[in-house]
XYZ file of C-alpha atoms in Angstrom:
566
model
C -20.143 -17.309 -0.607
C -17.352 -15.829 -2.478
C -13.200 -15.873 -1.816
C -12.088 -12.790 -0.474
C -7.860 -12.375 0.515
C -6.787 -8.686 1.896
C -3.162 -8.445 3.202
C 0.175 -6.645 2.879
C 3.552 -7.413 1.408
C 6.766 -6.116 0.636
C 5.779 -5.571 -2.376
C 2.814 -2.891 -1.354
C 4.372 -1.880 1.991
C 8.025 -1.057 2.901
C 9.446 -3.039 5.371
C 9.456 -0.744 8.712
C 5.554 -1.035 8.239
C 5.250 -5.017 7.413
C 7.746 -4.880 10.737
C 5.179 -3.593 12.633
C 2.043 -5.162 11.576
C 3.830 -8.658 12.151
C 1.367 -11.037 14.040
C 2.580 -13.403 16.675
C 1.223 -17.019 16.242
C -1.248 -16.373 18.946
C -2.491 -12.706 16.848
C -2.666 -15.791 14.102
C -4.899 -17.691 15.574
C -7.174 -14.929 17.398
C -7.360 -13.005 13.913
C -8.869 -16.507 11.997
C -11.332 -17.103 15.046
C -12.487 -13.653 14.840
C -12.665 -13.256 11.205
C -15.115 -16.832 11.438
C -16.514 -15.168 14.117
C -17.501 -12.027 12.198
C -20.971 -11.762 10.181
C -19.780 -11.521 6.344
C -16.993 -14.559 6.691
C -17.781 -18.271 7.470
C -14.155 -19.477 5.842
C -10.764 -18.074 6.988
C -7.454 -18.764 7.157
C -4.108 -16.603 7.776
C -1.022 -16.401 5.945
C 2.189 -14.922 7.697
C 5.141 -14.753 7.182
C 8.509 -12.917 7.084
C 7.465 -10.635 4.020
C 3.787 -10.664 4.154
C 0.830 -10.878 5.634
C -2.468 -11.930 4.125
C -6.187 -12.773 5.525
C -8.379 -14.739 3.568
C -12.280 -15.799 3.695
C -15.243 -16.701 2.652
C -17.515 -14.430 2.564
C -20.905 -13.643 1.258
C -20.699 -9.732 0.760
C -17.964 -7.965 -1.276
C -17.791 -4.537 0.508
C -18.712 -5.560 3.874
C -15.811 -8.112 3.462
C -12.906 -5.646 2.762
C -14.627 -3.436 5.294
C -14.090 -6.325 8.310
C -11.073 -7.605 7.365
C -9.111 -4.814 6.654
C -10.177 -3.515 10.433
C -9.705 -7.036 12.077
C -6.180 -7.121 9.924
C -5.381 -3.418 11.644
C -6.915 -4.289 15.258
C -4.652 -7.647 15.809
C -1.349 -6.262 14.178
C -1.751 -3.094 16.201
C -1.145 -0.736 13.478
C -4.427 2.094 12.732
C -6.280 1.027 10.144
C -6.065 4.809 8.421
C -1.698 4.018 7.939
C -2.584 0.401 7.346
C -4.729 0.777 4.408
C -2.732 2.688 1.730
C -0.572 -0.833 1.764
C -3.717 -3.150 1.961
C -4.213 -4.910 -1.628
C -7.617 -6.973 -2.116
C -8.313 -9.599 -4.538
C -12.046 -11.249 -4.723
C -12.799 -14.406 -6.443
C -10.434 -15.674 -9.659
C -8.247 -12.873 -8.571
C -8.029 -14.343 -5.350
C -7.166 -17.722 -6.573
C -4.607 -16.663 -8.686
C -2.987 -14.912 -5.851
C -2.482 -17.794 -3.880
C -1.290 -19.969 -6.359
C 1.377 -17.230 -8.339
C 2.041 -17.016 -3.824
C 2.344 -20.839 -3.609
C 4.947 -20.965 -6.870
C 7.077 -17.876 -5.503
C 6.344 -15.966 -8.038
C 5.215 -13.236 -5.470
C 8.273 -13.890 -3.209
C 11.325 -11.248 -2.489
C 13.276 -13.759 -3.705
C 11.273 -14.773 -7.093
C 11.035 -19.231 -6.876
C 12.068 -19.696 -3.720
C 10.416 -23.069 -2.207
C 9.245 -22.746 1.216
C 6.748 -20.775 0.742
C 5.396 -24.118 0.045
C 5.873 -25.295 3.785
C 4.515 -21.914 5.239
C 1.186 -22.414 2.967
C 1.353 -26.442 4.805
C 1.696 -25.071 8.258
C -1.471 -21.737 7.898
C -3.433 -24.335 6.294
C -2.661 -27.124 9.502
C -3.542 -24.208 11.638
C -7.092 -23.366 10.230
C -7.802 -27.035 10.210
C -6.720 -27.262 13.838
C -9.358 -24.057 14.863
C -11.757 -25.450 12.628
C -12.297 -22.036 10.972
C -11.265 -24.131 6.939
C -14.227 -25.146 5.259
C -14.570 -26.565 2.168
C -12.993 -23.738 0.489
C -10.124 -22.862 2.027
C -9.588 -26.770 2.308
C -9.745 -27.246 -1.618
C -7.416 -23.774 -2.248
C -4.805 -24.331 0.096
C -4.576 -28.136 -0.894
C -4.475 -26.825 -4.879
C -2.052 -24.304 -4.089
C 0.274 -26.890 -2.657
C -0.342 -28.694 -5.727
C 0.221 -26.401 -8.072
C 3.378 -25.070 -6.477
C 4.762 -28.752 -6.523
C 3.819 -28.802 -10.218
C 5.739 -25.449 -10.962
C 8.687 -26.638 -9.329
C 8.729 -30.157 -10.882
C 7.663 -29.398 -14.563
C 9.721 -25.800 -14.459
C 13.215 -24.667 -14.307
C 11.952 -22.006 -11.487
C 14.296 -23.429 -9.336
C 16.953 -22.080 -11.093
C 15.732 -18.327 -10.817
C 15.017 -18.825 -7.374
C 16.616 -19.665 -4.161
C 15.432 -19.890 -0.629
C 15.518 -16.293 1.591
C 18.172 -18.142 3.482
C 20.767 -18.997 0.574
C 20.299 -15.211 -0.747
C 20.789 -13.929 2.781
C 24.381 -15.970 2.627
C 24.957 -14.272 -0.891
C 24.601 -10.887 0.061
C 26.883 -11.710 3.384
C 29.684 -13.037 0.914
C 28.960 -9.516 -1.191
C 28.789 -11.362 -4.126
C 31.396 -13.746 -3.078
C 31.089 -17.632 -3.504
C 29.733 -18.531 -0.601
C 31.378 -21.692 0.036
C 34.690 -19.748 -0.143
C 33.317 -17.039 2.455
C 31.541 -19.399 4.494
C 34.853 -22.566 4.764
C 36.033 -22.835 8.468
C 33.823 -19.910 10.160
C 32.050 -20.497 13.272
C 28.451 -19.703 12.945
C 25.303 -18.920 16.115
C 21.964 -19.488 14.950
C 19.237 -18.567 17.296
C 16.454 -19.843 16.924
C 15.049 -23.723 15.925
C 11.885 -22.564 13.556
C 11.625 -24.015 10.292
C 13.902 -20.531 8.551
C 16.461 -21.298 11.360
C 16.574 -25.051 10.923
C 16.965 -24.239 6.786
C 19.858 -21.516 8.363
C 21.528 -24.159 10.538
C 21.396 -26.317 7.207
C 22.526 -24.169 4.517
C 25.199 -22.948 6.835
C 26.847 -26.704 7.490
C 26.235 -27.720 3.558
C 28.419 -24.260 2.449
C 31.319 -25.674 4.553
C 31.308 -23.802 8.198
C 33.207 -25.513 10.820
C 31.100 -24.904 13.849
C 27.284 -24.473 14.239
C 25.766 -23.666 17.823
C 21.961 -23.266 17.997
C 20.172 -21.144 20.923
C 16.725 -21.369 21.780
C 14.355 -20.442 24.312
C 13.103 -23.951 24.318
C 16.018 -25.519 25.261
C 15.414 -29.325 23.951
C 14.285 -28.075 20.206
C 17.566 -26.964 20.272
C 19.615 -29.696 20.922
C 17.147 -31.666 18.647
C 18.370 -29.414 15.745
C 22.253 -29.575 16.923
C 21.610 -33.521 16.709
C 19.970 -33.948 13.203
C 23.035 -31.649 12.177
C 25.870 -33.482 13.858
C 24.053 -36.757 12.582
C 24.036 -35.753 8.829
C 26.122 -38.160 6.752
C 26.492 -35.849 4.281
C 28.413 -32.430 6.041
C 31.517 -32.147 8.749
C 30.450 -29.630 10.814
C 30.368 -29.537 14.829
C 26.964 -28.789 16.360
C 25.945 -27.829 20.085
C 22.881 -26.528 21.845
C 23.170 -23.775 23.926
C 20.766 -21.851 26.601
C 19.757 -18.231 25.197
C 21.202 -16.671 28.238
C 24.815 -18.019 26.577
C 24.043 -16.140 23.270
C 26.369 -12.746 24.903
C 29.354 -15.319 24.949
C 28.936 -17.217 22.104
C 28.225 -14.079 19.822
C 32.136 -13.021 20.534
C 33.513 -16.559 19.118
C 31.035 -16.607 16.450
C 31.896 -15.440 13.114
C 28.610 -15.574 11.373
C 24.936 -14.849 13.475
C 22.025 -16.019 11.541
C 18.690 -14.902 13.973
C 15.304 -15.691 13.253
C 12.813 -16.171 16.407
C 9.071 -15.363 16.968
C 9.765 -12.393 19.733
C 8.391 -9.565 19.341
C 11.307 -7.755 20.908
C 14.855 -7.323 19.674
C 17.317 -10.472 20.143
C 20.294 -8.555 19.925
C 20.840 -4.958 20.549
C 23.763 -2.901 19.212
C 25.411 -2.174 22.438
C 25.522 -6.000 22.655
C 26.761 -6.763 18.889
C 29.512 -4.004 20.101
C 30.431 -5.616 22.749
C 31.023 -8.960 20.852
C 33.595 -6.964 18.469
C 35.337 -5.007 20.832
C 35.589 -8.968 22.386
C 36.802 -10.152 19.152
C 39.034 -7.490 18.522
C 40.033 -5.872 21.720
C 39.198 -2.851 19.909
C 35.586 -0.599 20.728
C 33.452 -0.867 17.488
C 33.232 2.235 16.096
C 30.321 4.086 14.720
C 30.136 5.046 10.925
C 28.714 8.106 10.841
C 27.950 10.472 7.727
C 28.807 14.362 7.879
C 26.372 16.084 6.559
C 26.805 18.875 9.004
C 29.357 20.094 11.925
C 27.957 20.006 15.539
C 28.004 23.391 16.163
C 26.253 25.238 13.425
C 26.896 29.255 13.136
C 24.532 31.141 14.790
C 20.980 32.117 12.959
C 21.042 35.351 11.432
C 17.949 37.470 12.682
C 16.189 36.480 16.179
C 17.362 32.914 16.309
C 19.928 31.576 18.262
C 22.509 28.832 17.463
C 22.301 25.110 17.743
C 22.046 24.331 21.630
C 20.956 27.090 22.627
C 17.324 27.308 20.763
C 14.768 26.065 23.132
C 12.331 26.005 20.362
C 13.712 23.259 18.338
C 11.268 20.328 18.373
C 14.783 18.119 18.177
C 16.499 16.721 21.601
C 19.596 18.679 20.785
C 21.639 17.024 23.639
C 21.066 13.739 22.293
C 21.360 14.584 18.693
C 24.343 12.781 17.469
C 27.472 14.244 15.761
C 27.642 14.705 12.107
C 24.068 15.543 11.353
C 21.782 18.454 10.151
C 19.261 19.530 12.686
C 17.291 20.369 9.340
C 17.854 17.383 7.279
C 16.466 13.561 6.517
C 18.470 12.432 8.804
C 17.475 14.785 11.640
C 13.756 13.772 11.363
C 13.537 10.469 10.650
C 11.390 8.513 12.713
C 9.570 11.881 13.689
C 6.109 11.931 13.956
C 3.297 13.918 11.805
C 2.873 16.049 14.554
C 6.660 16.835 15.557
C 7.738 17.070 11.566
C 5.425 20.091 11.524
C 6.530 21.834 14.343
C 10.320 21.379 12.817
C 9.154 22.629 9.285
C 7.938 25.523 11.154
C 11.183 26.254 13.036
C 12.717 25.710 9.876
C 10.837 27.988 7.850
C 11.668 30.840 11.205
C 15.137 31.105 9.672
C 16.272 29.827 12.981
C 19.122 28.310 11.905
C 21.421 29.825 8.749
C 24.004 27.273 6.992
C 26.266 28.996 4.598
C 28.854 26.008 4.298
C 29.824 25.531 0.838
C 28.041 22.188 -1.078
C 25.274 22.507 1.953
C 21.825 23.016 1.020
C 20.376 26.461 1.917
C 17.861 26.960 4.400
C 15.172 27.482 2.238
C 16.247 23.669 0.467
C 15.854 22.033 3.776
C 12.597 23.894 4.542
C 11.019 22.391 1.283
C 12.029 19.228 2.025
C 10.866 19.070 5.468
C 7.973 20.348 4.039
C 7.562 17.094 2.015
C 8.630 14.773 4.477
C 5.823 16.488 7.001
C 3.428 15.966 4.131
C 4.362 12.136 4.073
C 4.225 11.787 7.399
C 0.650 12.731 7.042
C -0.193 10.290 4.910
C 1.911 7.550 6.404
C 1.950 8.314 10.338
C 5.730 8.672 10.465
C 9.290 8.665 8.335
C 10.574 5.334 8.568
C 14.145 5.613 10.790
C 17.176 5.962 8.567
C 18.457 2.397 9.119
C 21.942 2.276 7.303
C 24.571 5.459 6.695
C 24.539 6.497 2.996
C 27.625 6.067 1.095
C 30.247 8.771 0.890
C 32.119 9.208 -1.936
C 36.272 8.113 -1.129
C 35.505 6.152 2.193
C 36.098 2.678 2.753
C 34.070 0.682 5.513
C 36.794 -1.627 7.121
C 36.303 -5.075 6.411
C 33.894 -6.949 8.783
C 34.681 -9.583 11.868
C 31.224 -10.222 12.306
C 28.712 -11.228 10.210
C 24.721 -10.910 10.625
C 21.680 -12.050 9.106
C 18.683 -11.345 10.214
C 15.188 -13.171 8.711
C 12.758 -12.260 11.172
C 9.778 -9.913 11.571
C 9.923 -8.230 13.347
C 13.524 -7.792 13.546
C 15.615 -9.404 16.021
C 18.749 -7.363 15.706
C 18.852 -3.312 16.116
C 19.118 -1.567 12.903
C 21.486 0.481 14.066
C 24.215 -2.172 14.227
C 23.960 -0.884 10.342
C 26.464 1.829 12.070
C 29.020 -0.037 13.830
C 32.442 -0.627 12.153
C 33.286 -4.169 12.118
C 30.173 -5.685 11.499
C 27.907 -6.593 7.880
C 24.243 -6.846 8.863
C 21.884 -7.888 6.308
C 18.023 -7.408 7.318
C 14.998 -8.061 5.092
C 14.690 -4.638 4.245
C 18.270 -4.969 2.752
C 17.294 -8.237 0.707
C 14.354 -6.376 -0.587
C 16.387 -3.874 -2.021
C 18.739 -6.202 -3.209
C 16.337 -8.651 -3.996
C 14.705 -6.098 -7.098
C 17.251 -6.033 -8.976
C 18.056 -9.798 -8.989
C 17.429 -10.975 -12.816
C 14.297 -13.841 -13.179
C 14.959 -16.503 -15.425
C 13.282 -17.546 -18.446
C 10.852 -20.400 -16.790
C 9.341 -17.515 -14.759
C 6.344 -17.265 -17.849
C 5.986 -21.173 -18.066
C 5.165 -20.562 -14.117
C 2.951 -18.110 -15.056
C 0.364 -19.818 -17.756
C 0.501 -23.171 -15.197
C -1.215 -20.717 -12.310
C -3.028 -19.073 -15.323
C -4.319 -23.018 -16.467
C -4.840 -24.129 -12.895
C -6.668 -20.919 -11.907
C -9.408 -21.835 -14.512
C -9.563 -25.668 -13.767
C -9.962 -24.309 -9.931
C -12.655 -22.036 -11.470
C -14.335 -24.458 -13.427
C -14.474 -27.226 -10.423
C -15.671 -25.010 -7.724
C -18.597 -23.789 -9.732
C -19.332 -27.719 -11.186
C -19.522 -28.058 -7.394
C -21.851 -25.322 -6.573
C -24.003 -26.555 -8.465
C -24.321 -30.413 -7.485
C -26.333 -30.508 -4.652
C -29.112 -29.021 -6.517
C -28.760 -31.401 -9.079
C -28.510 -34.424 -6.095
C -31.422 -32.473 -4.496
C -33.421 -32.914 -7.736
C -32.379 -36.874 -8.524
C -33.798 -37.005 -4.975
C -37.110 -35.505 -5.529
C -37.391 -37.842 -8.917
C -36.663 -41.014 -6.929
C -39.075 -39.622 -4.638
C -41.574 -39.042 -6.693
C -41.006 -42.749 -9.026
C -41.174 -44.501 -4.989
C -44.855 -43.109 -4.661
C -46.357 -43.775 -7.839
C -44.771 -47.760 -7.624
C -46.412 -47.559 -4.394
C -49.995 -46.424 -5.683
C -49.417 -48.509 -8.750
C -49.003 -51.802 -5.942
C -52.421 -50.779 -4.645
C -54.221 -51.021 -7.764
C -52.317 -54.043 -8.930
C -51.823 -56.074 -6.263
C -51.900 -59.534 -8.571
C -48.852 -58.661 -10.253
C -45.808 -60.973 -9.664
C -42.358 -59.956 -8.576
C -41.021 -60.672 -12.070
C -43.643 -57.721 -13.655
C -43.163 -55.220 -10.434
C -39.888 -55.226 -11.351
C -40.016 -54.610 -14.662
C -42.110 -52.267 -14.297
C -40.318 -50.499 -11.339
C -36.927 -50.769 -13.824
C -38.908 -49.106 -16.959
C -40.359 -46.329 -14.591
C -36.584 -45.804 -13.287
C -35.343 -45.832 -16.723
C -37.781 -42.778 -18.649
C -36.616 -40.770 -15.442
C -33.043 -40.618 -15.806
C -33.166 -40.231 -19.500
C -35.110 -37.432 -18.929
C -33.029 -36.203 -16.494
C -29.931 -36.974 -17.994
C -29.634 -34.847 -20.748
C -30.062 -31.410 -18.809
C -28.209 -32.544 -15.746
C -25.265 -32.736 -17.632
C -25.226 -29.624 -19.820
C -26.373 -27.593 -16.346
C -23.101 -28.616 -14.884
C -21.325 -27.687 -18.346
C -22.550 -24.800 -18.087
C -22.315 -24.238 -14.668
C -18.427 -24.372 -14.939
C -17.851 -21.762 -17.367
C -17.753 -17.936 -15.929
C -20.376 -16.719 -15.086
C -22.512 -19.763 -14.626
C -23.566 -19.455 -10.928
C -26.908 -19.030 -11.421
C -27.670 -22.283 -13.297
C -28.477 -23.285 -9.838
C -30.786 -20.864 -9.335
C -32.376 -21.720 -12.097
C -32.648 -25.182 -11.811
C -34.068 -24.658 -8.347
C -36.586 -22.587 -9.973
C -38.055 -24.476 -12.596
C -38.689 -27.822 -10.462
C -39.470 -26.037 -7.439
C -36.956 -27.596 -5.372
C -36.988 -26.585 -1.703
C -33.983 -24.578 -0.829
C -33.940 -26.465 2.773
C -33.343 -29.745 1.057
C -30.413 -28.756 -1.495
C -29.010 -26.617 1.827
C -29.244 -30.708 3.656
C -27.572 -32.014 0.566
C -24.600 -29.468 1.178
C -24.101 -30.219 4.754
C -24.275 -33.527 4.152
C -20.857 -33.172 1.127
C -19.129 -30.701 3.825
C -19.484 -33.320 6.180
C -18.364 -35.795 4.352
C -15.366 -34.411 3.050
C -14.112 -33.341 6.458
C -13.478 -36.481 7.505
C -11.415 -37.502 4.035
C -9.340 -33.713 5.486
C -5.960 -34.279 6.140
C -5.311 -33.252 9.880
């Protein structure tokens, strides 16, 4: 059986996809019983969280591997396999291993060193214990990856170059700001009580915020969390639980929203975030919107008719909002394969003719809905435009409500990105942010301790592939020494207990010096690459029955489980 992890991350996917294929904790646990339950895996175990999403197994065939857990992986997030797998990456054995541990140090984080990626590796390895579907494999990575994440953090500055998603979420809120400064005397809402809202609540009441209220489906985690904050020695603030049916009210006395719940529908909507400003305020929030093109286009030169009147257009021109180009990104984003075509051929009709100065001509737009049709193909769809683009001489006005939002899939409506008033960061804005944040020097000290730990890993995993044959062989020689004492007892039967026992000891004694010598070197060997079939081997040349060194492995798996923490 070999290690086998294939998954997605924002670092091979954007985020509108990894928003998508997010898996609910019951998708978690029906994707690592049917994975066990499929023919090439007898290990598995599931990794997700708010930036990635990774299977991995133990399997006994390469290609058949990828094959069923790249469709399981598309099946239980609900996205087709043929969009899914441009973003899939695979790693198989060492590769594998060094995966999960550069994972378990945050070296493969958005936000490079951050530390609870360390708790999230805890909790998917609890949960594969708990279903039973972690054998000895994943039991020994997971536990190693914990261990060598510890050691990264303890014997590293990596610390330093990373932060948790949380505390970078708070930076980009304070745009750039000291966040202590920003964050001093503002009442904050945090909905949710998860382990990323709990660190929210936290961060939020160490940087100096007067007021935290927590809201929660389950009303009594909650109040647990508004207790353990109003009982910490160590910060000022105010705490209170509240039902999620009061989040509408509290969101218009809040100053600062941090979300982050398991639903897999949105928390808060933009008419609602609108509502809480205009609450605030007394003023309607606004909507920032970016003219690329008047309503009311001229009319089309040729056979076409103007903007409104075409029935043709693929576009819902009544609902099309002001300030946009029927014919540009804006236009067709979130279109699909299907519809983009139809538009690139309405385009390409000369339907429409813009001859504003700075605009693009019509032939510009056709090429690029050309190319955005073609990436639709590959991809299924343009990702929605999520945030207006920047125009040169305006000023956004300066926020009265501030929102972060750390789940995935989202809980608050990208198009709050719109409204006036209001500073949303998403994870698709930390991961743009988040590449261009510098790494710090004990990044490649992190990097040979996964590289060093990746080979012990290596070594110890084959020394233990190999050590039931060698306990299946030890057998057969105390076997064998047991019957010839035995016949020798028959022919001597005057022989004292003194001299059967020095005999027996003697006869005991040219066996495991015999046995000693290769015994040892086969596990040297055995360890170093490549060594896997010194088992075979050894099998082969004392004709040792496969059913009894397969007995001898049952018999370590079931002895370790019960030394498995639960």
């Amino acid at each position: 059986m070999s290690l086998l992890v294939v998954g997605l991350s924002h670092r091979s996917a954007p985020v509108s996809v990894l928003e998508r294929a997010a898996l609910s904790m019951d998708a978690q646990v029906k994707l690592a019983q049917d994975t066990v339950a499929a023919e090439p895996a007898s290990e598995a175990a599931v990794l997700a969280t708010c930036n990635r999403i990774e299977l991995y197994a133990d399997v006994d065939k390469f290609h058949a591997g990828v094959a069923e857990l790249s469709t399981l992986l598309a099946q239980h997030s609900g996205v087709g396999l043929d969009e899914l797998t441009p973003y899939l990456y695979v790693h198989y054995e060492d590769r594998a291993v060094h995966h999960l541990f550069s994972v378990a140090c945050g070296l493969d984080s958005m936000v490079v060193g951050e530390g609870q990626i360390l708790a999230q590796l805890k909790d998917s390895l609890a949960r594969a214990q708990e279903l039973h579907s972690a054998g000895r494999l994943m039991n020994d990575l997971f536990q190693q990856g914990l261990r060598v994440g510890k050691r990264a953090h303890s014997e590293t500055g990596i610390d330093r170059a990373g932060q948790s998603l949380v505390t970078f979420g708070l930076e980009q809120l304070a745009a750039g700001g000291d966040v202590q400064e920003w964050a001093e005397g503002r009442k904050a809402l945090v909905i949710g009580a998860g382990s990323m809202s709990s660190l929210a609540a936290a961060t939020l009441a160490r940087a100096g915020v007067a007021e935290i209220v927590v809201a929660n489906r389950t009303f009594d985690r909650a109040e647990r969390l508004a207790q353990i904050l109003t009982e910490n020695d160590e910060t000022d603030v105010t705490a209170r639980a509240v039902p999620m049916d009061a989040v509408p009210g509290e969101l218009t006395r809040a100053d600062v929203v941090v979300s982050c719940t398991g639903a897999t529908g949105l928390v808060l909507t933009a008419e609602a975030v609108a509502a809480a400003v205009e609450g605030r305020t007394g003023e309607p929030a606004a909507a920032i919107d970016v003219p690329s093109a008047p309503k009311q286009l001229p009319a089309a030169t040729g056979t076409g008719t103007g903007l409104g009147t075409d029935e043709n257009c693929p576009l819902d021109l009544t609902a099309e909002q002001s300030g946009f180009s029927v014919m540009g990104e804006a236009a067709v984003a979130g279109m699909a394969a299907a519809e983009l075509e139809q538009h690139a051929a309405w385009v390409d009709n000369g339907t429409v003719d813009i001859r504003e100065a700075g605009r693009r001509t019509p032939e510009a737009e056709a090429e690029l809905i050309g190319a955005l049709a073609a990436a639709a193909a590959r991809v299924g769809r343009i990702p929605e435009r999520r945030r207006p683009e920047p125009v040169a001489g305006f000023v956004r006005p300066a926020p009265e409500l501030f929102l972060l939002d750390l789940a995935m899939p989202r809980d608050i409506d990208a198009a709050v990105h719109r409204l006036a008033g209001v500073r949303l960061v998403d994870i698709e804005s930390l991961a743009e942010a988040s590449a261009d944040a510098p790494m710090a020097a004990d990044v490649d000290e992190v990097r040979r301790i996964v590289s060093d730990e990746v080979a012990a890993f290596g070594a110890a995993q084959r020394a233990a592939h190999i050590t039931p044959t060698v306990v299946a062989l030890r057998t057969m020689a105390a076997d064998v020494v047991a019957g010839e004492i035995a016949r020798l007892d028959g022919r001597l039967p005057d022989l004292d207990e003194r001299q059967r026992g020095e005999i027996r000891q003697a006869v005991h004694r040219v066996v495991d010096k015999l046995l000693h010598a290769p015994t040892v070197r086969v596990k040297q060997l055995a360890a170093e690459p490549g060594g896997a079939g010194y088992a075979d081997a050894l099998r082969t040349l004392f004709d040792l029955d496969p059913e009894t060194v397969a007995a001898v492995s049952r018999a370590v798996d079931s002895t370790d489980k019960k030394d498995r923490p639960a």
